[in-house]
XYZ file of C-alpha atoms in Angstrom:
714
model
C 26.128 0.353 21.665
C 22.831 -0.368 23.336
C 22.747 -3.709 25.110
C 19.914 -6.181 24.664
C 18.880 -5.990 28.295
C 18.535 -2.228 28.200
C 16.046 -2.292 25.350
C 14.120 -5.510 26.012
C 10.584 -4.630 27.041
C 7.262 -6.367 27.048
C 4.288 -4.727 25.335
C 1.905 -2.984 27.707
C -1.716 -4.065 28.155
C -2.750 -0.789 26.531
C -0.675 -1.599 23.454
C -2.088 -5.131 23.312
C -5.670 -3.858 23.518
C -5.105 -1.219 20.826
C -3.564 -3.632 18.347
C -6.175 -6.279 19.120
C -8.927 -3.754 18.381
C -7.253 -2.731 15.118
C -6.867 -6.369 14.100
C -10.497 -7.193 14.894
C -11.774 -4.152 12.996
C -9.673 -5.048 9.953
C -10.784 -8.701 10.119
C -14.465 -7.711 10.261
C -13.995 -5.344 7.319
C -12.267 -8.050 5.258
C -15.039 -10.522 6.113
C -17.705 -8.084 4.913
C -15.832 -7.359 1.677
C -15.045 -10.991 0.889
C -18.143 -12.860 2.043
C -21.238 -10.697 1.610
C -23.071 -11.371 -1.655
C -26.492 -10.200 -2.827
C -26.565 -7.325 -0.318
C -25.317 -3.766 -0.388
C -21.682 -3.316 0.624
C -20.526 0.118 1.752
C -17.225 1.605 0.637
C -16.715 2.342 4.341
C -15.511 -1.247 4.806
C -12.808 -0.884 2.149
C -11.367 2.112 4.017
C -11.383 0.256 7.365
C -9.784 -2.855 5.838
C -7.080 -0.737 4.226
C -6.227 1.422 7.244
C -6.222 -1.517 9.659
C -4.035 -3.658 7.388
C -1.628 -0.786 6.749
C -1.251 -0.118 10.479
C -0.471 -3.768 11.219
C 1.913 -4.089 8.268
C 3.832 -0.930 9.196
C 3.993 -1.686 12.923
C 5.064 -5.325 12.678
C 6.255 -6.403 9.217
C 8.133 -3.206 8.348
C 9.764 -3.226 11.779
C 10.790 -6.873 11.326
C 12.412 -6.055 7.963
C 14.238 -3.032 9.364
C 15.536 -4.844 12.441
C 16.133 -8.426 11.378
C 16.602 -8.338 7.614
C 18.302 -5.006 6.915
C 19.795 -4.505 10.385
C 19.567 -0.725 10.223
C 22.208 1.074 12.257
C 21.754 4.714 13.283
C 25.369 4.927 14.417
C 26.415 4.562 10.776
C 26.731 7.750 8.728
C 24.505 7.884 5.633
C 25.699 9.269 2.264
C 23.782 12.460 3.007
C 26.090 13.051 5.974
C 29.369 11.656 4.579
C 29.095 13.207 1.096
C 27.141 16.348 1.963
C 27.737 18.818 -0.896
C 24.657 21.002 -0.510
C 23.460 20.010 -3.994
C 22.692 16.314 -4.433
C 23.750 14.989 -1.025
C 22.187 16.777 1.901
C 20.650 15.513 5.191
C 16.951 16.341 5.020
C 14.302 16.321 7.714
C 12.484 12.988 7.471
C 9.058 14.647 7.202
C 10.187 16.828 4.312
C 11.865 13.853 2.654
C 8.713 11.769 3.058
C 6.793 14.459 1.185
C 9.417 14.625 -1.565
C 9.526 10.854 -1.975
C 5.734 10.525 -2.055
C 5.392 13.333 -4.612
C 8.000 11.709 -6.836
C 6.606 8.151 -6.768
C 2.875 8.888 -6.840
C 1.845 9.248 -10.485
C -0.972 7.999 -12.702
C -0.761 4.346 -11.671
C -2.625 4.491 -8.340
C -5.285 6.682 -9.946
C -5.844 4.996 -13.294
C -5.062 1.304 -12.741
C -7.757 0.702 -10.090
C -10.341 2.571 -12.202
C -9.670 0.328 -15.208
C -9.484 -2.822 -13.062
C -12.930 -2.050 -11.613
C -14.322 -4.002 -14.576
C -13.017 -7.130 -12.780
C -14.924 -6.304 -9.563
C -13.969 -4.680 -6.294
C -12.771 -7.798 -4.424
C -9.683 -8.895 -6.430
C -8.610 -5.279 -6.917
C -8.913 -4.476 -3.207
C -6.991 -7.597 -2.196
C -4.131 -6.941 -4.615
C -3.852 -3.242 -3.725
C -3.656 -3.813 0.034
C -1.928 -7.190 0.341
C 0.355 -6.507 -2.620
C 1.490 -3.218 -1.110
C 2.237 -4.658 2.339
C 4.198 -7.693 1.161
C 5.616 -6.560 -2.198
C 5.475 -2.864 -3.081
C 6.485 -1.475 0.314
C 9.171 -4.140 0.686
C 10.694 -3.294 -2.705
C 10.768 0.440 -1.987
C 12.222 0.059 1.499
C 14.885 -2.528 0.632
C 16.044 -0.796 -2.566
C 16.266 2.499 -0.665
C 18.397 0.820 2.029
C 20.678 -0.927 -0.479
C 21.233 2.265 -2.474
C 21.852 4.240 0.733
C 24.531 1.741 1.795
C 26.181 2.188 -1.637
C 26.450 5.985 -1.790
C 23.071 6.470 -3.462
C 23.796 4.445 -6.614
C 21.013 4.131 -9.192
C 19.181 0.879 -9.897
C 21.089 0.340 -13.143
C 24.417 0.874 -11.409
C 23.408 -1.471 -8.592
C 22.498 -4.170 -11.112
C 25.806 -3.752 -12.922
C 27.796 -3.827 -9.672
C 25.976 -6.666 -7.920
C 24.882 -8.946 -10.766
C 27.666 -8.465 -13.317
C 28.243 -6.973 -16.760
C 25.740 -9.112 -18.698
C 22.816 -8.790 -16.317
C 23.824 -5.223 -15.568
C 23.802 -4.244 -19.248
C 20.410 -5.903 -19.728
C 19.099 -4.051 -16.673
C 20.423 -0.684 -17.885
C 18.798 -1.080 -21.315
C 15.598 -2.426 -19.790
C 15.276 0.332 -17.202
C 15.669 3.139 -19.752
C 13.382 1.531 -22.353
C 10.701 0.762 -19.811
C 10.856 4.313 -18.469
C 10.003 5.679 -21.935
C 6.838 3.550 -22.083
C 5.849 4.556 -18.552
C 6.207 8.261 -19.321
C 4.195 7.923 -22.544
C 1.253 6.286 -20.789
C 1.370 8.784 -17.919
C 1.194 11.632 -20.442
C -1.612 9.848 -22.327
C -3.748 9.905 -19.190
C -3.284 13.689 -18.999
C -4.222 14.094 -22.673
C -7.408 12.056 -22.261
C -8.362 14.058 -19.182
C -7.842 17.484 -20.782
C -8.989 16.856 -24.385
C -11.936 19.114 -25.324
C -12.085 20.415 -21.733
C -11.362 24.182 -21.658
C -11.966 24.318 -17.901
C -9.338 21.653 -17.141
C -6.865 22.859 -19.772
C -6.963 26.465 -18.544
C -6.584 25.444 -14.890
C -3.603 23.191 -15.611
C -1.989 25.799 -17.874
C -2.193 28.320 -15.028
C -0.216 26.050 -12.707
C 2.907 26.721 -14.789
C 3.098 30.499 -14.096
C 2.007 29.805 -10.511
C 4.927 27.394 -10.059
C 7.344 29.842 -11.704
C 6.126 32.608 -9.393
C 6.627 30.365 -6.356
C 10.126 29.438 -7.528
C 11.267 33.040 -7.961
C 9.413 34.132 -4.821
C 11.258 31.636 -2.598
C 14.625 32.110 -4.312
C 14.855 35.873 -4.863
C 11.889 37.856 -3.528
C 11.355 36.248 -0.114
C 14.015 33.558 0.467
C 13.100 31.017 3.133
C 9.444 32.095 3.371
C 8.082 28.601 2.757
C 4.732 28.999 4.570
C 4.097 32.366 2.954
C 4.836 30.964 -0.501
C 2.643 27.932 0.181
C -0.358 30.062 1.099
C 0.060 32.173 -2.040
C 0.428 29.093 -4.228
C -2.614 27.292 -2.809
C -4.748 30.451 -3.057
C -3.757 30.953 -6.710
C -4.421 27.267 -7.376
C -7.996 27.508 -6.092
C -8.468 30.712 -8.096
C -7.248 28.897 -11.225
C -9.905 26.214 -10.749
C -12.672 28.779 -10.265
C -11.460 30.862 -13.209
C -11.554 27.738 -15.385
C -15.325 27.739 -15.042
C -15.461 31.380 -16.118
C -13.272 30.636 -19.142
C -15.447 27.707 -20.210
C -18.502 29.959 -20.219
C -16.725 32.803 -22.067
C -15.527 33.551 -25.588
C -12.090 32.257 -24.551
C -13.385 28.682 -24.400
C -12.371 27.897 -27.994
C -8.768 28.925 -27.310
C -8.514 26.327 -24.527
C -10.511 23.593 -26.245
C -7.648 21.516 -27.609
C -7.618 18.288 -29.575
C -5.651 15.290 -28.267
C -3.064 15.768 -31.026
C -2.491 19.404 -30.060
C -2.141 18.440 -26.413
C 0.554 15.916 -27.374
C 2.726 18.658 -28.849
C 2.038 20.911 -25.853
C 3.152 18.185 -23.434
C 6.289 17.362 -25.428
C 7.315 21.034 -25.437
C 6.513 21.344 -21.737
C 8.456 18.156 -20.922
C 11.534 19.464 -22.735
C 11.397 22.867 -21.034
C 10.853 21.323 -17.582
C 13.822 19.002 -18.112
C 16.307 21.753 -19.048
C 15.226 24.561 -16.687
C 16.919 24.800 -13.271
C 15.108 22.551 -10.833
C 14.280 25.419 -8.450
C 12.492 27.378 -11.167
C 9.671 25.005 -12.170
C 10.092 21.397 -11.069
C 10.604 21.908 -7.329
C 7.790 24.422 -6.732
C 5.424 22.387 -8.911
C 6.201 19.220 -6.928
C 5.808 21.135 -3.685
C 2.426 22.499 -4.786
C 1.417 19.046 -5.980
C 2.205 17.457 -2.616
C -0.289 19.732 -0.869
C -2.880 18.810 -3.479
C -2.187 15.078 -3.321
C -2.289 14.617 0.431
C -5.081 17.132 1.021
C -7.381 15.795 -1.688
C -6.988 12.130 -0.765
C -7.548 12.976 2.915
C -10.668 14.938 1.982
C -11.922 12.052 -0.146
C -11.363 9.558 2.687
C -13.338 11.756 5.084
C -16.104 11.975 2.490
C -16.263 8.182 2.139
C -16.423 7.706 5.914
C -19.220 10.292 6.217
C -21.292 9.391 3.165
C -20.534 5.624 3.209
C -21.486 5.234 -0.478
C -22.652 1.837 -1.667
C -20.472 -0.099 -4.122
C -22.347 -0.566 -7.414
C -19.831 -2.996 -8.898
C -20.047 -6.741 -8.225
C -17.406 -8.375 -6.033
C -16.184 -10.416 -9.015
C -17.637 -9.729 -12.462
C -18.156 -12.095 -15.376
C -15.476 -10.155 -17.275
C -12.912 -11.328 -14.691
C -13.729 -14.946 -15.490
C -14.225 -14.913 -19.276
C -11.722 -12.171 -20.191
C -14.087 -10.353 -22.578
C -14.166 -6.992 -20.797
C -14.649 -3.894 -22.966
C -12.139 -1.776 -21.029
C -9.303 -4.280 -21.559
C -9.318 -7.933 -22.614
C -7.915 -10.765 -20.536
C -8.857 -12.790 -17.480
C -8.330 -11.869 -13.846
C -4.990 -13.710 -13.794
C -2.656 -12.244 -14.811
C -4.175 -8.990 -16.037
C -5.592 -7.485 -12.852
C -2.070 -7.665 -11.377
C -0.506 -5.685 -14.211
C -3.414 -3.272 -14.644
C -3.044 -2.255 -10.998
C 0.700 -1.598 -10.874
C 1.354 1.521 -8.811
C -0.657 1.229 -5.615
C 0.353 -2.403 -5.092
C 3.810 -2.835 -6.632
C 5.559 -0.384 -8.941
C 8.974 -0.735 -10.515
C 9.047 3.012 -11.141
C 9.405 3.538 -7.388
C 12.748 1.754 -7.411
C 14.139 4.496 -9.655
C 13.285 7.118 -7.041
C 14.350 4.879 -4.133
C 17.762 4.611 -5.814
C 17.770 8.189 -7.088
C 17.361 11.354 -5.038
C 15.980 9.908 -1.792
C 18.995 7.822 -0.641
C 21.175 10.907 -1.032
C 19.033 12.907 1.418
C 18.140 10.511 4.238
C 19.518 11.395 7.693
C 19.482 8.061 9.526
C 19.210 4.457 8.403
C 16.142 3.753 10.556
C 14.188 6.291 8.498
C 13.990 3.899 5.525
C 11.008 2.381 7.307
C 8.979 5.567 7.358
C 10.079 6.911 3.987
C 10.335 3.714 1.924
C 7.595 1.596 3.475
C 5.413 4.478 4.660
C 5.261 6.422 1.386
C 4.223 3.279 -0.498
C 1.420 2.684 2.008
C 0.249 6.232 1.325
C 0.178 5.542 -2.400
C -1.662 2.288 -1.834
C -4.349 4.215 0.043
C -4.627 6.546 -2.964
C -5.316 3.448 -5.090
C -8.037 2.286 -2.675
C -9.700 5.703 -2.922
C -9.531 5.563 -6.731
C -11.099 2.096 -6.754
C -13.913 3.299 -4.500
C -14.567 6.327 -6.744
C -14.957 4.015 -9.764
C -17.006 1.323 -8.011
C -19.665 3.671 -6.606
C -20.652 4.752 -10.130
C -23.547 3.151 -11.958
C -22.028 0.391 -14.146
C -23.809 1.789 -17.192
C -22.063 5.140 -16.760
C -18.744 3.429 -16.015
C -18.742 1.458 -19.271
C -20.090 4.399 -21.272
C -16.986 6.308 -20.190
C -14.337 3.582 -20.389
C -15.172 1.396 -23.387
C -13.339 2.414 -26.611
C -14.911 5.030 -28.876
C -15.040 2.445 -31.646
C -17.439 0.392 -29.528
C -19.526 3.246 -28.113
C -19.798 5.599 -31.062
C -19.864 9.358 -30.612
C -23.394 10.088 -29.411
C -25.243 9.370 -26.179
C -27.721 7.276 -28.167
C -25.068 5.015 -29.689
C -23.295 4.741 -26.326
C -26.546 3.775 -24.585
C -27.134 1.016 -27.147
C -23.553 -0.266 -26.863
C -23.755 -0.383 -23.059
C -27.021 -2.313 -23.312
C -25.236 -4.869 -25.507
C -22.740 -5.338 -22.653
C -25.587 -6.197 -20.274
C -25.964 -2.839 -18.503
C -28.420 0.022 -18.770
C -28.138 3.792 -19.035
C -30.483 5.986 -21.005
C -29.247 8.711 -23.374
C -30.936 11.255 -21.111
C -29.146 10.000 -18.004
C -25.827 9.947 -19.844
C -26.262 13.540 -20.989
C -27.436 14.595 -17.531
C -24.267 13.125 -16.010
C -22.156 15.212 -18.412
C -24.193 18.374 -17.727
C -23.832 17.889 -13.973
C -20.040 18.103 -14.185
C -19.919 20.880 -16.803
C -18.793 18.713 -19.729
C -20.325 18.449 -23.201
C -20.017 14.671 -23.201
C -18.675 11.830 -21.087
C -18.880 9.220 -23.844
C -15.646 7.266 -24.333
C -13.680 9.466 -21.922
C -11.147 6.684 -21.531
C -7.945 6.780 -19.538
C -9.452 6.445 -16.086
C -8.944 10.068 -15.069
C -12.425 11.368 -16.092
C -14.082 8.376 -14.417
C -12.175 9.005 -11.214
C -13.109 12.688 -11.371
C -16.818 11.853 -11.727
C -16.622 9.464 -8.768
C -14.748 12.003 -6.653
C -17.287 14.699 -7.517
C -20.108 12.376 -6.416
C -18.499 11.815 -3.012
C -17.217 15.339 -2.347
C -20.385 17.111 -3.493
C -22.397 14.912 -1.121
C -20.427 16.376 1.784
C -19.429 19.828 0.536
C -21.857 21.962 -1.470
C -24.352 19.509 -2.916
C -25.128 19.051 -6.617
C -24.516 22.743 -7.275
C -20.779 22.231 -6.716
C -20.484 18.937 -8.605
C -18.943 20.648 -11.657
C -16.423 22.436 -9.431
C -15.395 19.209 -7.718
C -15.142 17.397 -11.060
C -12.727 19.948 -12.499
C -10.906 20.186 -9.185
C -10.387 16.412 -9.468
C -9.220 16.706 -13.092
C -6.613 19.281 -12.102
C -5.636 17.196 -9.085
C -5.058 14.183 -11.332
C -3.165 16.123 -13.985
C -0.919 17.726 -11.342
C -0.518 14.328 -9.717
C 0.678 12.843 -12.996
C 2.660 15.757 -14.434
C 4.983 15.798 -11.425
C 5.945 12.234 -12.326
C 6.355 13.118 -16.020
C 8.575 16.056 -14.984
C 10.732 13.984 -12.666
C 10.780 10.961 -14.982
C 11.934 12.999 -17.980
C 14.750 14.506 -15.939
C 15.778 11.087 -14.573
C 15.681 9.701 -18.122
C 17.959 12.507 -19.227
C 20.398 11.706 -16.398
C 20.423 8.032 -17.367
C 21.001 8.809 -21.037
C 23.791 11.272 -20.215
C 25.495 8.695 -17.969
C 25.354 6.076 -20.718
C 26.411 8.309 -23.612
C 29.128 9.874 -21.474
C 30.981 6.569 -21.769
C 31.073 7.113 -25.535
C 31.763 10.858 -25.585
C 32.768 12.517 -22.316
C 31.107 15.940 -22.850
C 27.659 14.306 -23.053
C 28.119 12.981 -19.542
C 28.739 16.432 -18.046
C 25.544 17.744 -16.452
C 26.869 21.296 -16.769
C 27.298 21.158 -20.568
C 24.206 22.840 -22.031
C 24.251 21.234 -25.517
C 24.412 17.806 -23.884
C 21.482 18.658 -21.611
C 19.392 19.928 -24.518
C 20.235 17.021 -26.836
C 19.565 14.236 -24.321
C 16.384 15.935 -23.069
C 15.151 16.165 -26.660
C 15.842 12.461 -27.234
C 13.907 11.475 -24.114
C 10.834 13.640 -24.797
C 10.722 12.670 -28.478
C 10.918 8.994 -27.518
C 7.967 9.080 -25.131
C 6.283 11.639 -27.399
C 6.253 9.086 -30.228
C 4.398 6.489 -28.141
C 2.091 9.191 -26.786
C 1.167 10.308 -30.309
C 0.672 6.692 -31.392
C -1.633 6.106 -28.429
C -3.690 9.209 -29.134
C -4.244 8.174 -32.758
C -4.845 4.475 -32.094
C -8.371 3.568 -33.322
C -8.538 0.806 -30.711
C -8.220 3.372 -27.937
C -4.740 4.371 -26.832
C -5.162 3.696 -23.134
C -6.927 0.385 -23.814
C -4.046 -0.659 -26.090
C -1.063 0.763 -24.185
C -2.017 0.292 -20.539
C -1.399 -3.497 -20.575
C 2.081 -2.789 -21.998
C 2.522 -0.093 -19.347
C 1.580 -2.551 -16.591
C 3.851 -5.285 -17.945
C 6.772 -2.879 -18.319
C 6.312 -1.423 -14.839
C 6.086 -4.822 -13.173
C 9.072 -6.145 -15.132
C 11.012 -3.163 -13.773
C 9.868 -4.249 -10.292
C 11.210 -7.715 -11.081
C 14.609 -6.187 -11.874
C 14.581 -4.214 -8.603
C 13.561 -7.232 -6.510
C 16.195 -9.353 -8.278
C 18.894 -6.856 -7.302
C 17.555 -6.737 -3.729
C 17.510 -10.535 -3.394
C 21.013 -10.831 -4.830
C 22.382 -8.285 -2.348
C 20.726 -10.068 0.607
C 22.218 -13.404 -0.437
C 25.691 -11.971 -1.109
C 25.725 -10.159 2.240
C 25.106 -13.331 4.239
C 21.367 -12.864 4.796
C 20.295 -16.015 2.914
C 17.738 -16.993 5.560
C 15.980 -13.632 5.110
C 16.158 -13.547 1.296
C 12.572 -14.845 1.095
C 11.401 -11.350 2.036
C 12.233 -10.139 -1.475
C 12.426 -13.516 -3.258
C 8.744 -14.357 -2.690
C 7.395 -11.133 -4.223
C 10.015 -11.518 -6.968
C 8.733 -15.004 -7.804
C 5.135 -13.755 -7.841
C 5.751 -10.713 -10.026
C 7.974 -12.728 -12.383
C 5.268 -15.363 -12.876
C 2.555 -12.723 -13.339
C 4.415 -10.492 -15.760
C 6.049 -13.219 -17.813
C 2.657 -14.924 -18.135
C 1.093 -11.649 -19.241
C 3.973 -11.023 -21.642
C 3.561 -14.514 -23.130
C -0.165 -13.969 -23.649
C 0.279 -10.496 -25.143
C 2.904 -11.849 -27.560
C 1.685 -15.369 -28.423
C -2.076 -15.417 -27.778
C -4.086 -16.246 -30.905
C -6.984 -14.125 -29.633
C -6.770 -10.726 -31.408
C -8.353 -9.068 -28.371
C -5.331 -10.101 -26.277
C -2.314 -10.917 -28.445
C -0.535 -8.003 -30.119
C 0.660 -10.094 -33.070
C -2.696 -11.842 -33.484
C -4.272 -8.419 -33.608
C -1.692 -7.303 -36.137
C -2.319 -10.347 -38.325
C -6.083 -9.818 -38.303
C -5.848 -6.192 -39.384
C -2.976 -6.835 -41.820
C -4.978 -9.557 -43.589
C -7.996 -7.298 -43.875
C -5.796 -4.431 -45.080
C -4.345 -6.649 -47.805
C -7.903 -7.283 -49.036
C -8.756 -3.581 -48.860
C -11.255 -4.147 -46.042
C -11.805 -1.824 -43.092
C -12.435 -3.445 -39.707
C -14.207 -1.613 -36.893
C -13.345 0.470 -34.983
C -11.017 1.733 -37.750
C -12.817 4.045 -40.159
C -10.441 4.049 -43.142
C -7.332 2.364 -44.523
C -4.992 4.853 -42.830
C -6.395 3.888 -39.438
C -6.012 0.230 -40.406
C -2.317 0.846 -41.072
C -2.035 2.639 -37.724
C -3.415 -0.406 -35.905
C -0.978 -2.720 -37.730
C 2.015 -0.514 -36.892
C 1.075 0.016 -33.252
C 0.342 -3.664 -32.653
C 3.688 -4.646 -34.168
C 5.639 -2.164 -32.029
C 3.765 -3.171 -28.854
C 4.365 -6.878 -29.484
C 8.073 -6.414 -30.145
C 8.501 -4.308 -26.999
C 6.603 -6.779 -24.807
C 8.868 -9.608 -26.004
C 12.024 -7.476 -25.711
C 11.276 -6.364 -22.142
C 10.516 -9.933 -21.036
C 13.746 -11.228 -22.597
C 15.836 -8.597 -20.805
C 14.269 -9.449 -17.451
C 14.816 -13.173 -17.962
C 18.504 -12.454 -18.644
C 18.763 -10.388 -15.451
C 17.039 -13.047 -13.304
C 19.123 -15.922 -14.684
C 22.373 -13.991 -14.242
C 21.374 -13.092 -10.685
C 20.461 -16.720 -9.907
C 23.969 -17.762 -10.955
C 25.527 -15.085 -8.718
C 23.365 -16.205 -5.784
C 24.374 -19.840 -6.364
C 28.035 -18.846 -6.329
C 27.515 -16.825 -3.145
C 25.846 -19.745 -1.351
C 28.585 -22.211 -2.347
C 31.511 -19.833 -1.764
C 33.662 -20.382 1.308
C 34.274 -16.639 1.586
C 31.888 -13.732 0.940
C 31.795 -12.414 -2.614
C 33.111 -8.859 -3.157
C 30.706 -6.185 -1.944
C 30.216 -2.625 -3.156
C 28.834 -1.495 0.199
C 30.539 1.656 1.480
C 32.779 1.195 4.538
C 31.393 1.948 7.986
C 31.832 5.543 9.140
C 30.516 6.609 12.520
C 27.746 9.186 12.341
C 28.335 12.584 13.936
C 24.919 13.882 12.918
C 22.731 14.885 15.840
C 19.027 14.788 15.070
C 16.625 16.578 17.450
C 14.564 14.396 19.762
C 11.646 12.710 18.104
C 13.164 12.775 14.623
C 14.526 9.226 14.722
C 12.893 5.991 15.804
C 13.672 4.760 19.271
C 16.393 2.210 19.853
C 13.748 -0.466 20.173
C 12.351 0.373 16.723
C 15.663 1.086 15.028
C 17.119 -2.311 15.749
C 19.371 -3.563 18.527
C 21.864 -6.298 19.078
C 18.982 -8.406 20.354
C 17.194 -8.097 17.005
C 20.135 -8.929 14.762
C 20.914 -12.430 13.573
């Protein structure tokens, strides 16, 4: 073992100067963002604040957690080494694993949440995205990954059952699966809203399926091991699919790819089922691989564009909607709703499912949890910053014309212009139509869901650097496909994980259902999962109040309640393992997210304001329905009944999820109290120490100083 003296070193003057410069640059950027009022603020400062803060957080806070709190040990064999079976457990190069983990966790949240939260202003959103990621989201991902890795890659539900006990564990298992269904439904709803009535986008996305299949067969049978060759072919075909989408839109084929939201729902349900039952190498893996290139490349390109163009933020730092809670995109004040609207990008419970799923079974060395767990979340947080910038550089009139519900805006540019004027902003019908024409769309009115707004913002930035206004339509549809690919990879992976969870649970009732090799069990459980999220997707599409406007608050609450479960498990494990003095690392973000989400849940369930409370909304429409009246934005009695049903289901789920999380937290608090008072450590499910024999080439693992030494450990 390395001795303290052999690794103790003082930072060099060069290192001190570099980190001082980074700190000063970040501080200046934060000062500009937070203090300047009445003058133009460039998006350039948001990028500098984010990158500087991320660098400091990764270099110092993540290192502190790895060394002092988790006490990572590279001499200890990971499950990937000890249980290597070439299927689920396999040591994987940390760079490849970083790409896999990022592709799996990065879904709609960092793209859509910041776009919707832009109605609150750029300042609170920026602060939550960056600070929340550094002290909450990255911490959750890294600690859960470490805990699962030390316990043979157990899932979050299994960890809760093992560490908290049967009552809290059962509540966690039910909560995790139920919440996942809601998350998948909202993710799919974003795709539907992006592709509805858009033949260009629909054709391009449809073409990614045969492209992924071709890549799968190419790498497995035609040219095994030719990863670079396959990548070049896939990327080339992807670009061709985007260009061909423009040809299709201008051809007689346009009608065949102009699909209604309802039709797209059925297409996605069928696709989700097929993707869940096909071998992973055939569709899921190549699609994720292709998506990773798109995700990293596009966000990098967008960041370069922002630094070059330095677009001015059109949104106020803090809007009136943040203070009075009357925003047209979603109702509710800044606290707590900005913190649940921006979930992924700051803190996402969904990540804990991946951090306790495939990733801990593939990691080579314990020290790599810092790069993969903490680092991948920082990457997603930067995606959220880019999405916020894309929304905030748009004219507010155009922003609200795209994101307010159809029932408020109407269906024409004239009615939308009038509605936006009533909100206190201005955009003429001519300007609204010109914006749609510029990106090759028939209309941008009420294109809710965040994805179209992000695409318009991205096209503004990218066309300013590459190609000018003539390529704005190309960049818009490139962004639409980027977003849909971004999200569909999460829907793919989430559906498969949901199927695994359901098989594990039902296997306790009937053994054959738990066997992953039994085809009828695979088909039946996959069908249950896709039909479950398909129901909420269909309900969202047909909701007269606007599906994304109605469901996204429930999505945010559910996702953050899942984060509360993950952080509860992490805190419990730290306390039980004798790290009580470091438990604040996860307990503080747990306390914050619990207060935020339980407050939001309370308001969504018990608020008497129909714009906020699900049951108040239900009562208002039910009373009118009983009198035979039709309330806007509903157009007939059937739509009135739809609102009543959807509001009832949403209210019940919000209350149910909150109750489950309260049970988990209380049970965990009791376990922690017992652990603190116990004279001997409570039983642990951590796997016994086995010395690692795995040799990783130089440069693949952090140095001894970074990995943790005897000097660093309490």
